[in-house]
One Martini backbone bead per residue (centre of mass of N, CA, C, O) as a GRO file, in nm:
protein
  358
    1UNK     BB    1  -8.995   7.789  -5.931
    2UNK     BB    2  -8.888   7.610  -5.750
    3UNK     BB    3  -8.951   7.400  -5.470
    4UNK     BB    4  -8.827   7.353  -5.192
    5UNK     BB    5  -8.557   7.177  -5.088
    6UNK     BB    6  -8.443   6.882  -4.938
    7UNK     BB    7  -8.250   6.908  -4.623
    8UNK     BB    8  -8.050   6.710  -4.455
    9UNK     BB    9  -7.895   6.515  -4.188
   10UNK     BB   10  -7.647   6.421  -4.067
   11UNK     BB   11  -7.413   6.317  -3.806
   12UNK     BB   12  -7.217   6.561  -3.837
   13UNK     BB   13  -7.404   6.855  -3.915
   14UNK     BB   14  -7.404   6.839  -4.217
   15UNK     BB   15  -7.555   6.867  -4.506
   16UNK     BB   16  -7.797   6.712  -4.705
   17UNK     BB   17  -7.920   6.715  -5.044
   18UNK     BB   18  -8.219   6.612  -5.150
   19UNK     BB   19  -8.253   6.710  -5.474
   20UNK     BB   20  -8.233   6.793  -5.831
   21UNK     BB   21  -7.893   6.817  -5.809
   22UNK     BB   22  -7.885   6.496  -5.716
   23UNK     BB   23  -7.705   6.318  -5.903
   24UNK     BB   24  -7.623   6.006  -6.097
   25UNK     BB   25  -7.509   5.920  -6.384
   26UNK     BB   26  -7.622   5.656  -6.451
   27UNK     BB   27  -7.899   5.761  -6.389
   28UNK     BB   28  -7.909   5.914  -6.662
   29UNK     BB   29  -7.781   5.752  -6.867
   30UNK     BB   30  -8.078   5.573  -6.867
   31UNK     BB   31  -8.196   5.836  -6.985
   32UNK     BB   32  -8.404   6.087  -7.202
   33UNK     BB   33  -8.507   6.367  -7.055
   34UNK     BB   34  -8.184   6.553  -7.154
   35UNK     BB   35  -8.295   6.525  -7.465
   36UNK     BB   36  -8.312   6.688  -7.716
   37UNK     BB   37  -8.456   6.681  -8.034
   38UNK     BB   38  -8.495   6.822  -8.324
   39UNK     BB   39  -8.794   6.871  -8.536
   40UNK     BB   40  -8.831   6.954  -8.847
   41UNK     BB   41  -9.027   7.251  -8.727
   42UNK     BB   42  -8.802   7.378  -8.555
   43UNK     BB   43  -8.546   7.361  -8.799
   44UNK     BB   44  -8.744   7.576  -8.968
   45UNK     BB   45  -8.736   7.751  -8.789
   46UNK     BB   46  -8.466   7.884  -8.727
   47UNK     BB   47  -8.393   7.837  -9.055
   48UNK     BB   48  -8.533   8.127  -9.069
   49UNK     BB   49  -8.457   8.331  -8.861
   50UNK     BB   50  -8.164   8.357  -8.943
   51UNK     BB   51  -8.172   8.423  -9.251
   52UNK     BB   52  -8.294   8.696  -9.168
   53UNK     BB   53  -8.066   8.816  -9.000
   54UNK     BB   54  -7.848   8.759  -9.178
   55UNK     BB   55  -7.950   8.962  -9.398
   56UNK     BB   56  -7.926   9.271  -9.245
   57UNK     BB   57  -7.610   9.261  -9.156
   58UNK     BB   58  -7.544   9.227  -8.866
   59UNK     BB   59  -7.440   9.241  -8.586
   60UNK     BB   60  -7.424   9.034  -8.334
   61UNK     BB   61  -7.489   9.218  -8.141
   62UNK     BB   62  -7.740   9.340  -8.221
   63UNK     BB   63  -7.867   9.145  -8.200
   64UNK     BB   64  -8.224   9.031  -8.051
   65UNK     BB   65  -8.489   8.893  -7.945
   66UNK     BB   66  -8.662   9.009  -8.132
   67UNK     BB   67  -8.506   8.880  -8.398
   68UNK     BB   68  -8.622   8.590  -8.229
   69UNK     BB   69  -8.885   8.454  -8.343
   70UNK     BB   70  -9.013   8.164  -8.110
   71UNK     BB   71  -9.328   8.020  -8.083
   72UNK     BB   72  -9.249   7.676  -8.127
   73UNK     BB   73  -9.007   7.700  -7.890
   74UNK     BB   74  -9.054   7.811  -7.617
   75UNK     BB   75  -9.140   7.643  -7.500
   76UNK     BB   76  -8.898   7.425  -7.451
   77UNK     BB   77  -8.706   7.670  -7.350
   78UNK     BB   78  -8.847   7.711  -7.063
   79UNK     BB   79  -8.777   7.396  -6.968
   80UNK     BB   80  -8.459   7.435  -7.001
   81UNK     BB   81  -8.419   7.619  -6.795
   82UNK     BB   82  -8.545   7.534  -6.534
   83UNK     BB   83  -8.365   7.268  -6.498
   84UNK     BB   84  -8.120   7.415  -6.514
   85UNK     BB   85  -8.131   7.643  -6.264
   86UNK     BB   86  -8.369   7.423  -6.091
   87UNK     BB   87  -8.254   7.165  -6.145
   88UNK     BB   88  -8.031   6.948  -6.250
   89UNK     BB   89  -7.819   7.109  -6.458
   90UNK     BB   90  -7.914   7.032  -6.744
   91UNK     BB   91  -7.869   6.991  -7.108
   92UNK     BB   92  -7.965   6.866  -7.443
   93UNK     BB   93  -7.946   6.947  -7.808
   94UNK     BB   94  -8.040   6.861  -8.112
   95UNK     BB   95  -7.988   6.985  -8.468
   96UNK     BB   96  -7.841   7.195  -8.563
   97UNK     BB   97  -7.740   7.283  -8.913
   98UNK     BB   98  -7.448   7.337  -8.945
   99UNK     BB   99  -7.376   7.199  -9.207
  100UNK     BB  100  -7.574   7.471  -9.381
  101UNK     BB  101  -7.396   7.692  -9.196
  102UNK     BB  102  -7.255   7.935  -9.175
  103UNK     BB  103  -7.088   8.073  -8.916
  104UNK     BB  104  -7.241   8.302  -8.880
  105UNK     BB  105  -7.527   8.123  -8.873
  106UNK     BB  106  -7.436   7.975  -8.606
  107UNK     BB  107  -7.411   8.214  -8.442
  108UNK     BB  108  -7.674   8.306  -8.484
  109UNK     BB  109  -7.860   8.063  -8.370
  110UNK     BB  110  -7.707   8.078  -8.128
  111UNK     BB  111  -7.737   8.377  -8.023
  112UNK     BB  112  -8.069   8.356  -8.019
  113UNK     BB  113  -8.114   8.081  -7.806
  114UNK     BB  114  -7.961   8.239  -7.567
  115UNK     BB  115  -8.161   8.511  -7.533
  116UNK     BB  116  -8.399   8.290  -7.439
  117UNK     BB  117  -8.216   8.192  -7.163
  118UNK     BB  118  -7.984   8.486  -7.174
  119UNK     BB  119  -7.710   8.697  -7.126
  120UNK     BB  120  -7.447   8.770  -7.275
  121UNK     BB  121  -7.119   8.722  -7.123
  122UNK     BB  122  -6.793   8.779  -7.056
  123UNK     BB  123  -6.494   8.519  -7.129
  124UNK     BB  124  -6.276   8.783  -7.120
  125UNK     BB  125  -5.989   9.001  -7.176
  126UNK     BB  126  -6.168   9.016  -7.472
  127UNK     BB  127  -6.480   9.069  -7.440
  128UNK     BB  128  -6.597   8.780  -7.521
  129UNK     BB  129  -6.954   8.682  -7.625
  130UNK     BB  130  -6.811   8.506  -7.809
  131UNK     BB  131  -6.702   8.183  -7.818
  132UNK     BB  132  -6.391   7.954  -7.859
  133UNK     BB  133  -6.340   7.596  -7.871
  134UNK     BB  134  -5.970   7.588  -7.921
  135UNK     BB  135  -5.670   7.517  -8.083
  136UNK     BB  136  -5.373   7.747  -8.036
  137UNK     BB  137  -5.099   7.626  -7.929
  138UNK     BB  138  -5.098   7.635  -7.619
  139UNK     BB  139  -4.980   7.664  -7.278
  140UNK     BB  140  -5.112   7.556  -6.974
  141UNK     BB  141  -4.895   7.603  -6.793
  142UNK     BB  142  -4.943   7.882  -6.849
  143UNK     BB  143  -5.072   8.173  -6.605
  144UNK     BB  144  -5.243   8.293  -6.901
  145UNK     BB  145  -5.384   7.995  -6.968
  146UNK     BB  146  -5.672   7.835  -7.127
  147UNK     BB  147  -5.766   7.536  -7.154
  148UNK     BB  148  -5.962   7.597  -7.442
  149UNK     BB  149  -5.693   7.693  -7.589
  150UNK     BB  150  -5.668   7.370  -7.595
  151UNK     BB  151  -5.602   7.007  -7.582
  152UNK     BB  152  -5.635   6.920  -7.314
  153UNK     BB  153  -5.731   6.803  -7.011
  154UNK     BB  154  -6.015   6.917  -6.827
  155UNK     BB  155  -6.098   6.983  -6.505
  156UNK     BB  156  -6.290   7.016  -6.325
  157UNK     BB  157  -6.570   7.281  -6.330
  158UNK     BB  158  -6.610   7.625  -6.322
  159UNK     BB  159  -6.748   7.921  -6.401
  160UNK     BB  160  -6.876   8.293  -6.487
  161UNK     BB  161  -7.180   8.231  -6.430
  162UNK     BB  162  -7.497   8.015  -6.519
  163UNK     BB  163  -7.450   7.950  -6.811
  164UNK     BB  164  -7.316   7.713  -6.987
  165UNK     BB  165  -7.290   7.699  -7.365
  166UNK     BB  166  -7.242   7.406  -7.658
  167UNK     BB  167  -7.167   7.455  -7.975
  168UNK     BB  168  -7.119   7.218  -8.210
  169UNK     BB  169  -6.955   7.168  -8.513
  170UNK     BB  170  -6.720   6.983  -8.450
  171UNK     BB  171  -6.515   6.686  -8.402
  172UNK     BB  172  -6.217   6.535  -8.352
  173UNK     BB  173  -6.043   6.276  -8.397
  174UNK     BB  174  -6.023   6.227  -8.097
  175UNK     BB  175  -6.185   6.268  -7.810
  176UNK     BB  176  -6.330   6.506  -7.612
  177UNK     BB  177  -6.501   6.448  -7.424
  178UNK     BB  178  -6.770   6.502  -7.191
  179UNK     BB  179  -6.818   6.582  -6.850
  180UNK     BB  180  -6.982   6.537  -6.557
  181UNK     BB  181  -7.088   6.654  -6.202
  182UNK     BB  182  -7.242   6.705  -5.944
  183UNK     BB  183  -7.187   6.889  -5.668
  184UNK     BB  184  -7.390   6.805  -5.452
  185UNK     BB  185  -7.307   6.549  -5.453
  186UNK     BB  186  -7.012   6.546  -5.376
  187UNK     BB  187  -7.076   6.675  -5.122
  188UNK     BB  188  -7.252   6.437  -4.998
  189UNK     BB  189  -6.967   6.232  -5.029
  190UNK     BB  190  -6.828   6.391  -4.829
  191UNK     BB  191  -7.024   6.386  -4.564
  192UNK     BB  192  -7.007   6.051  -4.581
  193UNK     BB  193  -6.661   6.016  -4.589
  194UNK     BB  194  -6.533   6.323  -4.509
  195UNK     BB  195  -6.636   6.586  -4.326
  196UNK     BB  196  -6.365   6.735  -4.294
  197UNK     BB  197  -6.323   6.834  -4.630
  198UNK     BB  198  -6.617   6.982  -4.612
  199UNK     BB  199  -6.531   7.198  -4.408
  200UNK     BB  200  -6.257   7.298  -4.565
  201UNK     BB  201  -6.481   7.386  -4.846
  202UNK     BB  202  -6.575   7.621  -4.686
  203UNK     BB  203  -6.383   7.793  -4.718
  204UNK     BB  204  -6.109   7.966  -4.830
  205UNK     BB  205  -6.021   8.025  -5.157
  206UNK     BB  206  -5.746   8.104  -5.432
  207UNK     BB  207  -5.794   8.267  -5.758
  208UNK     BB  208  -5.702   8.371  -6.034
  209UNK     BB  209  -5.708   8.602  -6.325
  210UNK     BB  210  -5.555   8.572  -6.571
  211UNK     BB  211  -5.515   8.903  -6.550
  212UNK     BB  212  -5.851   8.907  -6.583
  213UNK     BB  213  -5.912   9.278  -6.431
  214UNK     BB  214  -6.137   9.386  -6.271
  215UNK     BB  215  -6.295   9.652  -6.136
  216UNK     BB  216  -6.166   9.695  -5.815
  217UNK     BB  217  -5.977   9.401  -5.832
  218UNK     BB  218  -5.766   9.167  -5.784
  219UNK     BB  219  -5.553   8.914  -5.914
  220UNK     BB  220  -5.783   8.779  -5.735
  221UNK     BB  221  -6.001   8.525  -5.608
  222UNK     BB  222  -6.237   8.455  -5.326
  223UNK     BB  223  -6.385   8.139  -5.224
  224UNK     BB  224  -6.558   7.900  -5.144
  225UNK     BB  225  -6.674   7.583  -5.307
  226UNK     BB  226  -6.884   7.569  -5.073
  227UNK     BB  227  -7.235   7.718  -5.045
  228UNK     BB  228  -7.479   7.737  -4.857
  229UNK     BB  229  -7.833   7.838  -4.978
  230UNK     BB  230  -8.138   7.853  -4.936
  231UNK     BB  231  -8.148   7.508  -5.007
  232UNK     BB  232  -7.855   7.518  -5.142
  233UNK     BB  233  -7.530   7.395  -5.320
  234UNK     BB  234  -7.338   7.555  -5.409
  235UNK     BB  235  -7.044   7.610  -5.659
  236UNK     BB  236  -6.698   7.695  -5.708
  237UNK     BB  237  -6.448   7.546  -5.948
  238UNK     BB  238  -6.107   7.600  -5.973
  239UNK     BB  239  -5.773   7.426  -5.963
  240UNK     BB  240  -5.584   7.612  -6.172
  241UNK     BB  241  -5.611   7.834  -6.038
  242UNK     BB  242  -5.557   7.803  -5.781
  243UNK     BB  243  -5.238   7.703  -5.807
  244UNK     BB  244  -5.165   7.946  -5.993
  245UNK     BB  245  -5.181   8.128  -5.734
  246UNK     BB  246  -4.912   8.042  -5.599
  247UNK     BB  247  -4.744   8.219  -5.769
  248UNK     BB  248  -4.852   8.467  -5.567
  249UNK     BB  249  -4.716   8.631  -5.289
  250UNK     BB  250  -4.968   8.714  -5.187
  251UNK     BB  251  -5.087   8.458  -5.168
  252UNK     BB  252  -5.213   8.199  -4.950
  253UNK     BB  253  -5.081   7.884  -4.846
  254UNK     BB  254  -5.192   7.624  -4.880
  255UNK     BB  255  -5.241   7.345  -4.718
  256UNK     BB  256  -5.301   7.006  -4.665
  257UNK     BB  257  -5.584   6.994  -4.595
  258UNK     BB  258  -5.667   7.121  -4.852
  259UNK     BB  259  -5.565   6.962  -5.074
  260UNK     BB  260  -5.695   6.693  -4.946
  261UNK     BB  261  -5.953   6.808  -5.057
  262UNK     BB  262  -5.918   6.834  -5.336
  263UNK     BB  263  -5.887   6.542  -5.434
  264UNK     BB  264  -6.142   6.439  -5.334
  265UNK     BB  265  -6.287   6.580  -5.537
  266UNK     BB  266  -6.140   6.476  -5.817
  267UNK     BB  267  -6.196   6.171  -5.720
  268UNK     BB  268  -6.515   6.187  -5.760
  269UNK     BB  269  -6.553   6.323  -5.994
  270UNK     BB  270  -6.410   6.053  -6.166
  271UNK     BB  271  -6.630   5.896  -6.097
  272UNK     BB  272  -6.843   5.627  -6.241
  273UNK     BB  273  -7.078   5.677  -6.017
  274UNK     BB  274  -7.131   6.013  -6.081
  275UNK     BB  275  -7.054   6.060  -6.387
  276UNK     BB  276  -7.119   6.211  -6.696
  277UNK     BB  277  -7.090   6.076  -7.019
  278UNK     BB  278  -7.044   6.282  -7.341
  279UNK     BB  279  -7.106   6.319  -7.667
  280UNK     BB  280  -7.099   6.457  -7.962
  281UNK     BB  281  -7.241   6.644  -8.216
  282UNK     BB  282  -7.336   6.810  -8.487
  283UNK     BB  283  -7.526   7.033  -8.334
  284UNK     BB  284  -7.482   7.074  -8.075
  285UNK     BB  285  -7.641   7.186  -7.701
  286UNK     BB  286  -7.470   7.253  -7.401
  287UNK     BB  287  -7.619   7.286  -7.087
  288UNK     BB  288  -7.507   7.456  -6.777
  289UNK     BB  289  -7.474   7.496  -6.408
  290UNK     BB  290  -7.237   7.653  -6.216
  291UNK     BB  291  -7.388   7.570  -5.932
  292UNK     BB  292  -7.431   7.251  -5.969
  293UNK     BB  293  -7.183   7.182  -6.211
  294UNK     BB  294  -6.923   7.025  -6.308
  295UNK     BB  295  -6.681   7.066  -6.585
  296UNK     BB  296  -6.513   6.815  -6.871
  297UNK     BB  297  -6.237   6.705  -7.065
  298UNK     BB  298  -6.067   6.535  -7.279
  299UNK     BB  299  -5.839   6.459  -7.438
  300UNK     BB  300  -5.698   6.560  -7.790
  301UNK     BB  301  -5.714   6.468  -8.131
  302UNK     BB  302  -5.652   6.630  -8.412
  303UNK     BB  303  -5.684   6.723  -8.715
  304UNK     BB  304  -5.492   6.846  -8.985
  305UNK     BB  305  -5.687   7.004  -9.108
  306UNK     BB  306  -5.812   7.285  -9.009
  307UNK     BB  307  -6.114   7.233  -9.130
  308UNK     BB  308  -6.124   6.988  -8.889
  309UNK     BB  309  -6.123   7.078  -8.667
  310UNK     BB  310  -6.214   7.150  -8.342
  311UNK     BB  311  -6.511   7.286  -8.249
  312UNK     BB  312  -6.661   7.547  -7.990
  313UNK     BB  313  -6.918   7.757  -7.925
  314UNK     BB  314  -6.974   7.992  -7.690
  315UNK     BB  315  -7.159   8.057  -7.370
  316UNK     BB  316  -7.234   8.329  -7.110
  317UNK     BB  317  -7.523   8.325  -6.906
  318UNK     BB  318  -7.729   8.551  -6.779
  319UNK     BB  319  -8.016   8.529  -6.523
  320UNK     BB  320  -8.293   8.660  -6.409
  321UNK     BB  321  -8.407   8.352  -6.277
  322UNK     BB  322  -8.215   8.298  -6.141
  323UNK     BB  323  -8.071   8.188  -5.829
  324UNK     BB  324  -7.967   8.294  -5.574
  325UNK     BB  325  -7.676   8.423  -5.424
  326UNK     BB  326  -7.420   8.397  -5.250
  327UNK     BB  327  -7.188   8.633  -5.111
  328UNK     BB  328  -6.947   8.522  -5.158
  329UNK     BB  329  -6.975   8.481  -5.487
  330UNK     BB  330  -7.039   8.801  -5.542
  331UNK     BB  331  -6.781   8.913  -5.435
  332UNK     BB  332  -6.618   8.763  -5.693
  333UNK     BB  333  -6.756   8.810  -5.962
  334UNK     BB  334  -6.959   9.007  -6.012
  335UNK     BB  335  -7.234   9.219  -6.150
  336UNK     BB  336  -7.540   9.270  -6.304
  337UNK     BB  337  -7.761   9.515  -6.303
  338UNK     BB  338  -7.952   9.263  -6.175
  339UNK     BB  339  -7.738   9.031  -6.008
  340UNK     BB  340  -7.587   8.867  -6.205
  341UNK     BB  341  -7.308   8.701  -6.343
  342UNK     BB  342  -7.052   8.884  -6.549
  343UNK     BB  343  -6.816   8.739  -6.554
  344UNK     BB  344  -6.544   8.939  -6.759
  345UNK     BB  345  -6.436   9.228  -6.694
  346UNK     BB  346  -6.264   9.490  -6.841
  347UNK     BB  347  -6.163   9.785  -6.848
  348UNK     BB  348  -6.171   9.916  -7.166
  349UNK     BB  349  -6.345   9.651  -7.271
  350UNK     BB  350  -6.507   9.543  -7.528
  351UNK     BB  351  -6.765   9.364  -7.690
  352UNK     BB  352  -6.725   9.085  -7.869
  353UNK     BB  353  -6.787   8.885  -8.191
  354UNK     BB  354  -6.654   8.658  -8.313
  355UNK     BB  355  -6.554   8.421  -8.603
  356UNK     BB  356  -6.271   8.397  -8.494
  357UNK     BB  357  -6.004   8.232  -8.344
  358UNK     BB  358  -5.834   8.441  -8.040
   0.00000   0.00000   0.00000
C-alpha cells in the first residue's frame, strides 16, 4: 500500500488533498507512464493460457486464478493493481489480440487477467458478472434503463465496485470517445472555487437502485458524493440516478443548493482543464478506480451492420488489497465476505457470464 497521502488545508478549513489521486487531466495527457502495450513475448503468454482453458470446454465462471498462470506477466499486473487501488487511479493496456480470438476466447483473456486484478461481481440485477457495453436500443430515459445499454452519451460517474475495466473488441463508426477526471482534483478545485458547495456534497444524497435491489435494501440507496477517510477522498456518483430517484414519492426532494453544487460538479468534470479524453482502440483494457476517478463517455453513432457495431466487454472487480472504504459507503453498497463492494446482488438471482449482449 502507499504511503500516506499528504491532506493540507484550505482557507476555508476544509482539506485539499495532495496525494497520487489528484492528478489534471493535460499532465496525464503528456505522459505514457499510464499506458502500456503489451510486448510480443507477453501477448504469446495470453494467447497460450487462452487456449488451454478455452480448450477444457469449461464455463467462464468455472475458470479461476489457477486456470491463468501468467508469470511472465504477473510484476506488470501487480503494479497495475498498485496504481489503480492506491496511486493515480487508471491503467490503459494495450494490444489483447482480440483480432485472433472468438468472442469466447477474448472473454477468456479478459476473464483470466481481471481474476489476476479481483473477483468480479455483479454488474446488474441479471447477476452478470461479465458485462457487455453495447447499443441495446432502448431508452435512457426510461427508469430502468442504465445508460451503457444505449448509444447516449454518459455523465461522469463511478460504478459499485472497486475497478470498473473495458476491454475494447470493437469501436463505433464516430464517437463514443472515454473520458476520465479525478474526483480527488474536483474537490480540490470545489474547495478553492465554491467551499459552500463542497459542504453540500458532504451529505446525504438519494439514488435509484433502477430496480435492481439486494436483501434487505430500500429501492433507492443513499450516501454523500465526498466522504474524506483515513487521508483520501472517496468520490461517489452517478447524477442520473440521482435525478431519477425523484420520481419515487418516497425519495426527499433535492434542494436548490443541492442541485447548484451538483451542476458545479458536472461543469467541473467537463472542464478539459481538468479531464483526460482518449479513444480505444480494439484490444485495449482500461482500468479505473470508483473510488477516485469518475468516468464518462460521448455519444455515438454505430455502423449499420451488426457485426460492426461498438462493443466492450466489462468487469467490475472486488479486490481484498483494495483501501479502506468510509461507513457510509460500505453501506450503501453491501460488501463481499472480505469487506469490498459487492457490486449488485439481487436475491435468488444467480451469476452468469454471457457471451451475448442482453
Amino acid at each position: 500500500m502507499s504511503a500516506q497521502p499528504a491532506v493540507g488545508v484550505a482557507s476555508t478549513d476544509l482539506p485539499i488533498f495532495e496525494n497520487a489521486q489528484a492528478w489534471y487531466g493535460p499532465e496525464m495527457a503528456a505522459r505514457i507512464d499510464w499506458v502500456h502495450r503489451l510486448t510480443e513475448a507477453e501477448i504469446a503468454e495470453i494467447e497460450a493460457v487462452v487456449r488451454a482453458a478455452d480448450a477444457t470446454g469449461k464455463d467462464i465462471l468455472e475458470l479461476r486464478r489457477a486456470d491463468f498462470p501468467l508469470p511472465g506477466l504477473q510484476p506488470l499486473l501487480d503494479e497495475v493493481r498498485k496504481q489503480v487501488l492506491h496511486g493515480r487511479g487508471f491503467h490503459l493496456l494495450r494490444g489483447i489480440p482480440v483480432e485472433r480470438f472468438t468472442i469466447r476466447q477474448s472473454a477468456i483473456a479478459y476473464w483470466g487477467l481481471g481474476l489476476h486484478l479481483g473477483e468480479p461481481v455483479s454488474q446488474n440485477g441479471k447477476g452478470h458478472v461479465l458485462g457487455h457495453v453495447t447499443n441495446l436500443g432502448l431508452n435512457y430515459a426510461d427508469p430502468e434503463v442504465r445508460g451503457y445499454q444505449t448509444s447516449a452519451r454518459l455523465n461522469y460517474h463511478t460504478d459499485s465496485s472497486d475497478i470498473v475495466a473495458l476491454l475494447c473488441l470493437r469501436t463505433a463508426k464516430a464517437g463514443g470517445l472515454s473520458s476520465i477526471v479525478s474526483s480527488t482534483t474536483i474537490w480540490n478545485e470545489l474547495v478553492r472555487r465554491r467551499p459552500d458547495h463542497a459542504r453540500t456534497l458532504l451529505g446525504e444524497f438519494h439514488r435509484t437502485r433502477w430496480g435492481e435491489i439486494p436483501e434487505n435494501k430500500k429501492g433507492y440507496g443513499s450516501n454523500p458524493i465526498f466522504a474524506p477517510y483515513k487521508g483520501r477522498m472517496f468520490a461517489s456518483y452517478v447524477r442520473s440516478a440521482i435525478m431519477k430517484a425523484q420520481a419515487m414519492p418516497e425519495v426527499p426532494r433535492l434542494s436548490a443548493e443541492q442541485i447548484e453544487a451538483l451542476d458545479h460538479v458536472d461543469a467541473l468534470a467537463a472542464d478539459p482543464t481538468l479531464h483526460l479524453d482518449m479513444s480505444f482502440e480494439p484490444g485495449d483494457i482500461q482500468l479505473l478506480s470508483n473510488h477516485f476517478v469518475f468516468h464518462s463517455r460521448t455519444a455515438y453513432e454505430d455502423w449499420p451492420e451488426v457485426e460492426k457495431r461498438r462493443h466492450l466487454l466489462r468487469l467490475w472487480l472486488a479486490c481484498d488489497d483494495g483501501p479502506e472504504l468510509p461507513p457510509s459507503m460500505v453501506s450503501r453498497l453491501g460488501v463481499t465476505a472480505r469487506g469490498r463492494p459487492n457490486g449488485i446482488c439481487v436475491p435468488g438471482v444467480p451469476f452468469v457470464a454471457p457471451l451475448v449482449a442482453a
